[in-house]
């Protein structure tokens, strides 16, 4: 049975929009302004290495698909990004050209429950704000990993929406890396 692991770069005020230097956003690339250190970098490598597949929303998929294939052969991380199975949930995307990508559409809960039955191990979800919100509402997130950067952005798309509802979480791991970046791992409390 697969395990949905959501991983996010997030500001102290909950913004996850455009952590990389891509797009026409006010704070694009904000994570590049704060050093997450060797330990933080290794955390991201280990996280991807552990994953069997990725599940992405359409917007994140399109951004990744535009960036990663052009980096082929650069390093182990890039190789894994390009070769691993990828699933994009979208009711509007007609084709997916990035290597090893399957489009899922229809009812989110039904599709993701089926994916969890078909994939053994970690199914990593990065970015994908709308998708993550839907997964949280449906109770399908098994683990939430937040790399919290010590910055207030004041504006931008936030991870948690008003309709997320009450979700009790248990902190299972916390560590500080780089210049005060916190890596917090949570699991939803069942019951």
PDB file of C-alpha atoms in Angstrom, residues 3-4 7 16-17 20 49 61 70 79-80 88 98 142 145-146 150 167 182:
ATOM      1  CA  UNK A   3       1.817   6.283   1.469  1.00  0.00           C
ATOM      2  CA  UNK A   4       1.031   9.888   0.477  1.00  0.00           C
ATOM      3  CA  UNK A   7       6.512  17.959   1.130  1.00  0.00           C
ATOM      4  CA  UNK A  16       4.236  28.144  -0.581  1.00  0.00           C
ATOM      5  CA  UNK A  17       3.881  30.015  -3.886  1.00  0.00           C
ATOM      6  CA  UNK A  20      11.908  28.651  -6.972  1.00  0.00           C
ATOM      7  CA  UNK A  49      15.441   8.864  -3.291  1.00  0.00           C
ATOM      8  CA  UNK A  61       3.458  19.331 -13.115  1.00  0.00           C
ATOM      9  CA  UNK A  70      16.340  19.797 -19.862  1.00  0.00           C
ATOM     10  CA  UNK A  79      17.990  11.450 -13.010  1.00  0.00           C
ATOM     11  CA  UNK A  80      15.473  10.277 -10.423  1.00  0.00           C
ATOM     12  CA  UNK A  88      -0.614  14.290 -12.452  1.00  0.00           C
ATOM     13  CA  UNK A  98       7.236  14.228 -19.475  1.00  0.00           C
ATOM     14  CA  UNK A 142      -0.217  10.065   5.515  1.00  0.00           C
ATOM     15  CA  UNK A 145       6.846  17.433   5.727  1.00  0.00           C
ATOM     16  CA  UNK A 146       7.282  21.177   5.999  1.00  0.00           C
ATOM     17  CA  UNK A 150      12.349  31.997   8.626  1.00  0.00           C
ATOM     18  CA  UNK A 167      -7.042  18.235  11.275  1.00  0.00           C
ATOM     19  CA  UNK A 182      13.009  24.119  10.373  1.00  0.00           C
TER      20      UNK A 182
END
